[in-house]
mmCIF file of C-alpha atoms and ligand atoms in Angstrom:
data_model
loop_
_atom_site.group_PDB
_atom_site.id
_atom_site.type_symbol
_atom_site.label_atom_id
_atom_site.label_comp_id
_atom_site.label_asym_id
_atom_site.label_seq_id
_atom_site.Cartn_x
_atom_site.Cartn_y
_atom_site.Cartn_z
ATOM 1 C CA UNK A 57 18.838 117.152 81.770
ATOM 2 C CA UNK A 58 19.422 120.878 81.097
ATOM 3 C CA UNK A 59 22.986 122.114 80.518
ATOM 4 C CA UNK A 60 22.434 125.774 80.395
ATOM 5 C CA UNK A 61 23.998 125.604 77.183
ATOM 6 C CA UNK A 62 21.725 128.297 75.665
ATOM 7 C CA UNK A 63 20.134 131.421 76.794
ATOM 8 C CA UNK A 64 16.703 130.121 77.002
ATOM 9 C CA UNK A 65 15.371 134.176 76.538
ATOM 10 C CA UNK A 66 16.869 134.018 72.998
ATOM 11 C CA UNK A 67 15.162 130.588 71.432
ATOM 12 C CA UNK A 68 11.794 129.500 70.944
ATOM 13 C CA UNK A 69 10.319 126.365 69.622
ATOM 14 C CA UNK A 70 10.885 127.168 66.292
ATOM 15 C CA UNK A 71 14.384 125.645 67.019
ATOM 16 C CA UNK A 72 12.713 122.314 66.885
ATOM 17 C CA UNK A 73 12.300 122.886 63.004
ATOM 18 C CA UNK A 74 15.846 122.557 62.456
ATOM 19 C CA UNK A 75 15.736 119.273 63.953
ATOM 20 C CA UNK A 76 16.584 115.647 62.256
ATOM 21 C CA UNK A 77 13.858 112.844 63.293
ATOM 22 C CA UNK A 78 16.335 111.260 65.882
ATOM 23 C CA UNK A 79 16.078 114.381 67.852
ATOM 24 C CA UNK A 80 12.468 115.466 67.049
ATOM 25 C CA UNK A 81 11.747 111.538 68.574
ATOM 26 C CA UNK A 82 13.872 111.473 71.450
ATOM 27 C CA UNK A 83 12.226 114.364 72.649
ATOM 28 C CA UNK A 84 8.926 113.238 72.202
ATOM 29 C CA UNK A 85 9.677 110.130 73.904
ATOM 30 C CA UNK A 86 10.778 112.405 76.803
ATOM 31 C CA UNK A 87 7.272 113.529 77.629
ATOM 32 C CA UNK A 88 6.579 109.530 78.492
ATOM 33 C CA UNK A 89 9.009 109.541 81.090
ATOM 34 C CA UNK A 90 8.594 113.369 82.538
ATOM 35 C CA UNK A 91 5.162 114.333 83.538
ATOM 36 C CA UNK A 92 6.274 117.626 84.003
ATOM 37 C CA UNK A 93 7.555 117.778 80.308
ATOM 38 C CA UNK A 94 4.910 116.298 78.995
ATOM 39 C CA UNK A 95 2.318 119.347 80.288
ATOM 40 C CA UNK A 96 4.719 122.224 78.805
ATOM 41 C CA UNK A 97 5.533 120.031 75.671
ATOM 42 C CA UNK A 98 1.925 119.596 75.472
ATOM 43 C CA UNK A 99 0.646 123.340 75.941
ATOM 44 C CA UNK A 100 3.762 124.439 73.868
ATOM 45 C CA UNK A 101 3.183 122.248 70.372
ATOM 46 C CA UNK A 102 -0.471 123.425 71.051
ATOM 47 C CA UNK A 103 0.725 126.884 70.820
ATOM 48 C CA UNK A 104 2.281 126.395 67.901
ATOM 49 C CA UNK A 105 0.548 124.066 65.479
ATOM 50 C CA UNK A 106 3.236 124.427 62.774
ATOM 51 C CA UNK A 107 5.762 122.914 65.074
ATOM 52 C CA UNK A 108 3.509 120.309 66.258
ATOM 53 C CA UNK A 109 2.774 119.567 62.114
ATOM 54 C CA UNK A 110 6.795 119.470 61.417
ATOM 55 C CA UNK A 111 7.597 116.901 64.324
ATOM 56 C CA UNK A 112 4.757 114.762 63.054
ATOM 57 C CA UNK A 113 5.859 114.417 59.802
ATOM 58 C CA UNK A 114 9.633 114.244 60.413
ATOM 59 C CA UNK A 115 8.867 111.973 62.640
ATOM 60 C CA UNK A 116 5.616 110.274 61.869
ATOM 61 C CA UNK A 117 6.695 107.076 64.321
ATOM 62 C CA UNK A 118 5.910 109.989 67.032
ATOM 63 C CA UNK A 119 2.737 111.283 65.452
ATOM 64 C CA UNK A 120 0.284 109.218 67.599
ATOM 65 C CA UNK A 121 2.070 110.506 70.870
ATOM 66 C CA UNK A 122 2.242 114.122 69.451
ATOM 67 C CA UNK A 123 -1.614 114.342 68.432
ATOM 68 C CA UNK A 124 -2.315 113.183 72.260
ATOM 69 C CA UNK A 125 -0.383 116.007 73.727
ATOM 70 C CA UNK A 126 -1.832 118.558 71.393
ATOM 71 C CA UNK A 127 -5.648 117.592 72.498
ATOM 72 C CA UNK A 128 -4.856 117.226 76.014
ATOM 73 C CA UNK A 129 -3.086 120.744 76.162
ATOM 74 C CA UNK A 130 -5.871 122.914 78.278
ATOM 75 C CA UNK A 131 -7.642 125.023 75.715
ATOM 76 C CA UNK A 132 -8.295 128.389 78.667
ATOM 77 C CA UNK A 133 -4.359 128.734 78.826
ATOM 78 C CA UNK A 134 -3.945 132.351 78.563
ATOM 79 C CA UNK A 135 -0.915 133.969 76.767
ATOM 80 C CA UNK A 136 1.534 133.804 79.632
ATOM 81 C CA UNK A 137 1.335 130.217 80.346
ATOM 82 C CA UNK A 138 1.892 129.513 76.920
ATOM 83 C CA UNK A 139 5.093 131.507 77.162
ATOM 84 C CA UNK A 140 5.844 129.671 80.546
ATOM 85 C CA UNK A 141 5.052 126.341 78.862
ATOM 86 C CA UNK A 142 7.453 127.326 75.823
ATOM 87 C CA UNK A 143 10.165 128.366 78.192
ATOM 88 C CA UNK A 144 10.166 125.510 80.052
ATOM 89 C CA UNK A 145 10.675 123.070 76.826
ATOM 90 C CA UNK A 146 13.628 125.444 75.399
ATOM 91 C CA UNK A 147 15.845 125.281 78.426
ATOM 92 C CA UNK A 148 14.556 121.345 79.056
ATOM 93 C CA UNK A 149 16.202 120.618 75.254
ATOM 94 C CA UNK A 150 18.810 123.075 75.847
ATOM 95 C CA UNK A 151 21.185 119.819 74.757
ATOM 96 C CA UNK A 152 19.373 119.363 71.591
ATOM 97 C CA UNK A 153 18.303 122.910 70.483
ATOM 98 C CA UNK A 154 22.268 123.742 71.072
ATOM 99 C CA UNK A 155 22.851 121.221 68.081
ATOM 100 C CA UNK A 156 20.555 123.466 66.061
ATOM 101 C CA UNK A 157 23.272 126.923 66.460
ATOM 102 C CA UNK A 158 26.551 125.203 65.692
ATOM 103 C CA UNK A 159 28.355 128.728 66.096
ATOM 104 C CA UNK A 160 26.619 129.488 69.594
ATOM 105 C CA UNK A 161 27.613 126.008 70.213
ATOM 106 C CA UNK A 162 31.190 126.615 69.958
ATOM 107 C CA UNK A 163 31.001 129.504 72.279
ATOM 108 C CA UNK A 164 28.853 128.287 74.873
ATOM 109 C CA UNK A 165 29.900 124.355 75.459
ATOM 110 C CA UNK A 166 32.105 124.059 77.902
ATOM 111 C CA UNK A 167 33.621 120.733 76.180
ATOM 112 C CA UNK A 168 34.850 123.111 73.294
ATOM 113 C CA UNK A 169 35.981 126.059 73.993
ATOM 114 C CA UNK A 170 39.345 126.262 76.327
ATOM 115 C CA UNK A 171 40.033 122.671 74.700
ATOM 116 C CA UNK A 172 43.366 121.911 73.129
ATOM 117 C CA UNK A 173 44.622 120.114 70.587
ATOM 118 C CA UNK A 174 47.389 118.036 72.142
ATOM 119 C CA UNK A 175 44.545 116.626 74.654
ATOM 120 C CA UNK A 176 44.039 114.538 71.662
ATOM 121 C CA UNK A 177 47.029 114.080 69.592
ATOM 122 C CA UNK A 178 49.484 113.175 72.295
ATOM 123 C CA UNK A 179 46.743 109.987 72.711
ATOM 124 C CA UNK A 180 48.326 108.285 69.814
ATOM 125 C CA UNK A 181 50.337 109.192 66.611
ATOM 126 C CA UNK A 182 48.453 110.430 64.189
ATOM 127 C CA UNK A 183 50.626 110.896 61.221
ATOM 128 C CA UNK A 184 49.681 109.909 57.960
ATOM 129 C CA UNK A 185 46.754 107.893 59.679
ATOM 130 C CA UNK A 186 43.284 106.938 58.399
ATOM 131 C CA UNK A 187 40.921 108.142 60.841
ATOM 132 C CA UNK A 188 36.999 107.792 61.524
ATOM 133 C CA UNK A 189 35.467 110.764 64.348
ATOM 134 C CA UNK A 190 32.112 109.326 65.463
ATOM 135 C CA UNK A 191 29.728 112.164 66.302
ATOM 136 C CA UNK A 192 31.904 114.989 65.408
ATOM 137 C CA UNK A 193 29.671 117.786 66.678
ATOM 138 C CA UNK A 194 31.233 121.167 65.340
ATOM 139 C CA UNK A 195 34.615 118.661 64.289
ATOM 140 C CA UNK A 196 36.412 119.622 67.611
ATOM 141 C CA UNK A 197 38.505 116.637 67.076
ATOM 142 C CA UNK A 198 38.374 116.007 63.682
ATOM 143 C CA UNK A 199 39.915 119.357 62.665
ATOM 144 C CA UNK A 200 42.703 118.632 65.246
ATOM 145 C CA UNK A 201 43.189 114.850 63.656
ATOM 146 C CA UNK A 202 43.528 116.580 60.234
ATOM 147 C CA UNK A 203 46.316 118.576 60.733
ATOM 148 C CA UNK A 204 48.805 115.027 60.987
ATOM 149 C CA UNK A 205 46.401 112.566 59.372
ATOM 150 C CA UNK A 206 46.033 111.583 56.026
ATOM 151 C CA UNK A 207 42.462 111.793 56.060
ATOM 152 C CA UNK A 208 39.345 112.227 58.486
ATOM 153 C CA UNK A 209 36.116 111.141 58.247
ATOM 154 C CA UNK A 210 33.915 113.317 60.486
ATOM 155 C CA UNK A 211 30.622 110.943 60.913
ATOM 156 C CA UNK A 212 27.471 113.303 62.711
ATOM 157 C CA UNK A 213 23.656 112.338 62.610
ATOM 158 C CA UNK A 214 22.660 116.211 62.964
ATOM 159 C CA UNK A 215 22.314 117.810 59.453
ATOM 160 C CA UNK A 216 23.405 120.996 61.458
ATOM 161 C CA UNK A 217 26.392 120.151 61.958
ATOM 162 C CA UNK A 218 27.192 118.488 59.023
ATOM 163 C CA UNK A 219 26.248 121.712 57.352
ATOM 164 C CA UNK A 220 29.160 123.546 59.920
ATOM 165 C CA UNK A 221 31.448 121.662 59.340
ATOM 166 C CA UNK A 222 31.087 121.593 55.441
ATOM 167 C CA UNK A 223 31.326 125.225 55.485
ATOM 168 C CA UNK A 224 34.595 125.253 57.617
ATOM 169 C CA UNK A 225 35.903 122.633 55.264
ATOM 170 C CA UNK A 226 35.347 125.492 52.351
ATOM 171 C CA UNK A 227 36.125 128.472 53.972
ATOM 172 C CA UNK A 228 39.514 127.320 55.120
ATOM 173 C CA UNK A 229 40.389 124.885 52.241
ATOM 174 C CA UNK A 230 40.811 121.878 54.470
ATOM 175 C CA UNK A 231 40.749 119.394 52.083
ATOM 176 C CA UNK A 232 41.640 115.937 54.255
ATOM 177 C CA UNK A 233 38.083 116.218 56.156
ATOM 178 C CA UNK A 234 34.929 114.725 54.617
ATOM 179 C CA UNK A 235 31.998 114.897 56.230
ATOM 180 C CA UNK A 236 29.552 112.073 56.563
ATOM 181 C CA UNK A 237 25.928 110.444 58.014
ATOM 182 C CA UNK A 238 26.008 108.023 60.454
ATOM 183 C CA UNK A 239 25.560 106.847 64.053
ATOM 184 C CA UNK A 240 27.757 104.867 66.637
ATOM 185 C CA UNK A 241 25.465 102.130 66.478
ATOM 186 C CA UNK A 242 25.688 101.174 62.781
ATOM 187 C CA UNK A 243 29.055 102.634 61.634
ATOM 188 C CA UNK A 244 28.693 102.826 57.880
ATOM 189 C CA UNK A 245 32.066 100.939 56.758
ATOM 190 C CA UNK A 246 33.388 97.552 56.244
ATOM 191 C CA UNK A 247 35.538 95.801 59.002
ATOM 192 C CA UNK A 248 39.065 96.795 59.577
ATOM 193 C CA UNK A 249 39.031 100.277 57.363
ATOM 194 C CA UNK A 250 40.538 102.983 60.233
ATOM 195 C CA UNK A 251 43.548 103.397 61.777
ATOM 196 C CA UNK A 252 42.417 105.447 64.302
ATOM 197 C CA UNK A 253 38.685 105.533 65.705
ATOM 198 C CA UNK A 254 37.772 108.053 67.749
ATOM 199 C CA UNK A 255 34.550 110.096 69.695
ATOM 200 C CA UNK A 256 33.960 111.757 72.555
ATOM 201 C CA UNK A 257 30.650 112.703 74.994
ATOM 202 C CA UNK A 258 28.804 109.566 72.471
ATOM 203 C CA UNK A 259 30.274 106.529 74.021
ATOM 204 C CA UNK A 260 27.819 105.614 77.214
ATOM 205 C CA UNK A 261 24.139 104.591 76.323
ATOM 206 C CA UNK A 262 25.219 100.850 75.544
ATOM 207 C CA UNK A 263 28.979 100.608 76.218
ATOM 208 C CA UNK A 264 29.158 97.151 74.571
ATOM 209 C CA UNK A 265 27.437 97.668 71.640
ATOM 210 C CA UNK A 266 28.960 100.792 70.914
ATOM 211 C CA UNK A 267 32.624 99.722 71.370
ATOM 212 C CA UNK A 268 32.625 96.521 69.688
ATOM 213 C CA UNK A 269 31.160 98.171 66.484
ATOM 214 C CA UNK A 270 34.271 101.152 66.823
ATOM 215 C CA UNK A 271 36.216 97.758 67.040
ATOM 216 C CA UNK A 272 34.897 96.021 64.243
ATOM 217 C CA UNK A 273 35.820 98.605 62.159
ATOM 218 C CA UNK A 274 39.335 99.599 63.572
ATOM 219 C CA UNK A 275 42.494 98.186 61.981
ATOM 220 C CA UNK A 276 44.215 95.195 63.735
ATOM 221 C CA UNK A 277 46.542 97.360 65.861
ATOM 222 C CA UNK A 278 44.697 100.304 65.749
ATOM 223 C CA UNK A 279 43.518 102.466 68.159
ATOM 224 C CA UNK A 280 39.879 103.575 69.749
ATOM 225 C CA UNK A 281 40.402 106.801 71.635
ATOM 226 C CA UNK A 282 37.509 108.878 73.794
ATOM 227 C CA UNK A 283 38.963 112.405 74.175
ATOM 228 C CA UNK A 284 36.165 114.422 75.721
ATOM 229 C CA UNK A 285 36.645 118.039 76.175
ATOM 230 C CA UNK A 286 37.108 120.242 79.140
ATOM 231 C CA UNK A 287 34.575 120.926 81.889
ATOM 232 C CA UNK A 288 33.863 121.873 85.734
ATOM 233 C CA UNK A 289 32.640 118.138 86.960
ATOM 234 C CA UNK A 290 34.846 116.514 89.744
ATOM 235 C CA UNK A 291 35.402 113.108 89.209
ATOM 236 C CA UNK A 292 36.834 110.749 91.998
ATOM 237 C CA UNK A 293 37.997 108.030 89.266
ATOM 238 C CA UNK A 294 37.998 106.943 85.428
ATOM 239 C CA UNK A 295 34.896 105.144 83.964
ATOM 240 C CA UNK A 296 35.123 101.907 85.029
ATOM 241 C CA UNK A 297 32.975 100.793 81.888
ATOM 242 C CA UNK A 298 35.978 102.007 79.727
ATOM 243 C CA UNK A 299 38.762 100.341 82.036
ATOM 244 C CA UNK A 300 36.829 97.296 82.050
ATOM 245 C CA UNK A 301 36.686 97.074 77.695
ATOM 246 C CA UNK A 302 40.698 97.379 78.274
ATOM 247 C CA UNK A 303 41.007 100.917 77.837
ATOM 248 C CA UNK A 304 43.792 102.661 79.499
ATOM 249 C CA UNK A 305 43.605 106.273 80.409
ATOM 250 C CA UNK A 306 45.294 109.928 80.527
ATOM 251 C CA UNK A 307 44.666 112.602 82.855
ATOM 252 C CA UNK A 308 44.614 116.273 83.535
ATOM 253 C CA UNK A 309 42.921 118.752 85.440
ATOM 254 C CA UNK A 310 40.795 121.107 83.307
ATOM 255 C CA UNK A 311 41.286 124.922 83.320
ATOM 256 C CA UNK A 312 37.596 124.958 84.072
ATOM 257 C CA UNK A 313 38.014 122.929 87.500
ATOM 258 C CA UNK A 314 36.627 118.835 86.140
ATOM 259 C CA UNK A 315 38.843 116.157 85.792
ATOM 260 C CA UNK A 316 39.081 115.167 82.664
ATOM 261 C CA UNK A 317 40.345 111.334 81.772
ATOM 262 C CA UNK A 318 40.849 110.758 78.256
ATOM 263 C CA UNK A 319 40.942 106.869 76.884
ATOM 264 C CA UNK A 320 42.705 104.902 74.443
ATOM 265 C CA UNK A 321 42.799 101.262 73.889
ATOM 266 C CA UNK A 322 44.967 99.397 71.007
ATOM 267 C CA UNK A 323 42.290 96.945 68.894
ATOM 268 C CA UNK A 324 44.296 93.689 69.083
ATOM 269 C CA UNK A 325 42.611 91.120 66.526
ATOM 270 C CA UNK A 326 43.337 87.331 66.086
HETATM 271 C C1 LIG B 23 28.018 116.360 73.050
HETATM 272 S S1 LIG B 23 28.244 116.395 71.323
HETATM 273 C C2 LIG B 23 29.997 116.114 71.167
HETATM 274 C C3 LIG B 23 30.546 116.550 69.843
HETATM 275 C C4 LIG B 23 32.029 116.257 69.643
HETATM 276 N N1 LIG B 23 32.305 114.847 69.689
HETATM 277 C C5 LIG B 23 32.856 116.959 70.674
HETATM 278 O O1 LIG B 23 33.246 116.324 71.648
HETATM 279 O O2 LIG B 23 33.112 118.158 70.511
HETATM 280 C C6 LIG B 23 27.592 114.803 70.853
HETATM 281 C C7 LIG B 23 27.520 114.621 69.358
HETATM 282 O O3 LIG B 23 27.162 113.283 69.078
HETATM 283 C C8 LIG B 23 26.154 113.248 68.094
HETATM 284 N N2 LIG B 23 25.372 112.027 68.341
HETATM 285 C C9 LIG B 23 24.227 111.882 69.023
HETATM 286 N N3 LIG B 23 23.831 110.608 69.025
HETATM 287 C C10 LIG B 23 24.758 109.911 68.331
HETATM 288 C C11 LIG B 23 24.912 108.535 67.974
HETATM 289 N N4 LIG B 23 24.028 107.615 68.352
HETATM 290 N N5 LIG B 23 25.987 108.180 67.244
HETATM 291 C C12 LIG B 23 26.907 109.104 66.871
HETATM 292 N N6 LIG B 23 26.817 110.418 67.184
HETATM 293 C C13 LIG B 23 25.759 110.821 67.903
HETATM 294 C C14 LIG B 23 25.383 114.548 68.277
HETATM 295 O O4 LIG B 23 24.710 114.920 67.105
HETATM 296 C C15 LIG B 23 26.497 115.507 68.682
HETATM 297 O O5 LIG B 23 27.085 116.103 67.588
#
C-alpha cells in the first residue's frame, strides 16, 4: 500500500540498494501476492540487472523468485515502459524506499512532523527510567524519552536509520541514546531489563506475539506504551486488539484531522 510518502519523479530503483535483506525480501514476496507488481517488478529488475544482482545476493532466500521475474520480463519492452514499469515499483515501495532517505523521511511522514513531545511523555513518567524504543525509525520517540530518562535504547532493523540516528547522537552530543539491531519479534535482552518499553506504527502483524515479547522484557511494574504519531485517518474507536491485551488509552485529535489514540498498559508480573 502506497503512502505517497515520496515524490516518486525523484527516486529510482537504485533506492533498493540501500536496502537491508528484510526489506529487499518483503518486497519480493510482494510480487507473489500482486500480479500487477509482479509485471513492473519484473520488467523493472530486468532493466536494471545490477539491482536485480544486489537483491539476489542480499537476499539469496529470494534469488529463485528474482531470477523468474527477470526471464519472464518481455524482452521488446521499449524505453518508456521500462520507465512506466520503474515508476510503478517506486511509488508501490514508497513505505520502504522512504526508510532509505531518513532526512526526506522526517519531512514528508505525516507521523513525524507536527508531532509533539508531550504526546508521549505525559503517557508515563519517564524520569530517570530505563527505556527500550522498538523500531525507532528516525528516533521520534526515543529523542523525546531521552530528555527525562536515564538511558534509551533505540532498537531499528534498517541500517538507514541506524546510521541517522547515530549521526544525530554526534552532532548534538546526546549521550543517553544508543542505538541498536533488532526486531519486535526477538527483542535482543534478557527478561525484566526496561522500565519503560515502547514503539509505535510496529505493533499489528501478530499482536500476541509481539506484545508478550515487549512484556517479557519489561520490568514487573513497568510500562508498554504505543505512541504513534499524528495523521489525517478518522477513526470511530481504539484498537480493540490493544484494549483487549489490557491496554488503556489516551486521546486527541491531530492537527492534521486523524484521531490519534495512544496506549499504555502497566506489565503486572506474579
Ligand atoms: C512507520 S516506521 C515508525 C518509526 C517510529 N517508531 C516512529 O513512529 O516515528 C516503522 C519502523 O519500524 C521498523 N520495523 C519494521 N519492521 C520491524 C520489526 N519487525 N520490528 C521492529 N521494528 C520494525 C522500520 O524499520 C521503521 O523504522
Amino acid at each position: 500500500m502506497s503512502f505517497n510518502f515520496i515524490d516518486k519523479t525523484q527516486y529510482t530503483l537504485d533506492s533498493f540498494l540501500l536496502m537491508d535483506r528484510w526489506l529487499i525480501r518483503m518486497i519480493i514476496n510482494t510480487s507473489n501476492v500482486w500480479p500487477e507488481f509482479a509485471e513492473n517488478l519484473s520488467l523493472a529488475l530486468a532493466s536494471k540487472p545490477y539491482v536485480a544482482w544486489y537483491c539476489m545476493k542480499k537476499a539469496p532466500e529470494v534469488q529463485e523468485r528474482v531470477e523468474q521475474l527477470v526471464n519472464s520480463a518481455p524482452i521488446n519492452a521499449d524505453a518508456k515502459q521500462r520507465k512506466d514499469a520503474e515508476e510503478f515499483v517506486v511509488q508501490a515501495t514508497d513505505t520502504s524506499i522512504i526508510y532509505t532517505d531518513p532526512s526526506n523521511m522526517i519531512k514528508n511522514c505525516n507521523y513525524i512532523y507536527n508531532w509533539k513531545e508531550e504526546y508521549l511523555l505525559e503517557l508515563v513518567d519517564f524520569n530517570n527510567k530505563l527505556v527500550l524504543d522498538i523500531g525507532s525509525g528516525t528516533g521520534r520517540l526515543a529523542f523525546a524519552a531521552a530528555k527525562l530518562a536515564r538511558k534509551v535504547y533505540a532498537s531499528e532493523p534498517t541500517d538507514m536509520l541506524r546510521e541517522y540516528m547515530r549521526d544525530k547522537i554526534n552532532k548534538e552530543h546526546i549521550s543517553n541514546v544508543v542505538v541498536v539491531d533488532g526486531t519486535v519479534e526477538h527483542i535482543p535482552y534478557e527478561d525484566n531489563t526496561f522500565d519503560i518499553v515502547m514503539s509505535a506504527h510496529v505493533v499489528g502483524d501478530n499482536y500476541e506475539a509481539e506484545i508478550a515479547e515487549m512484556q517479557r522484557v519489561t520490568k514487573p511494574n513497568g510500562y508498554i506504551l504505543d505512541c504513534m504519531g499524528e495523521d489525517d485517518r478518522i477513526r470511530e474507536k481504539p484498537d480493540e486488539e490493544m484494549l483487549n491485551r489490557g491496554f488503556e488509552y489516551l486521546y486527541h485529535k491531530s492537527t492534521l484531522g486523524g484521531d490519534i489514540y495512544r496506549y499504555r498498559k502497566q506489565v503486572i508480573k506474579n
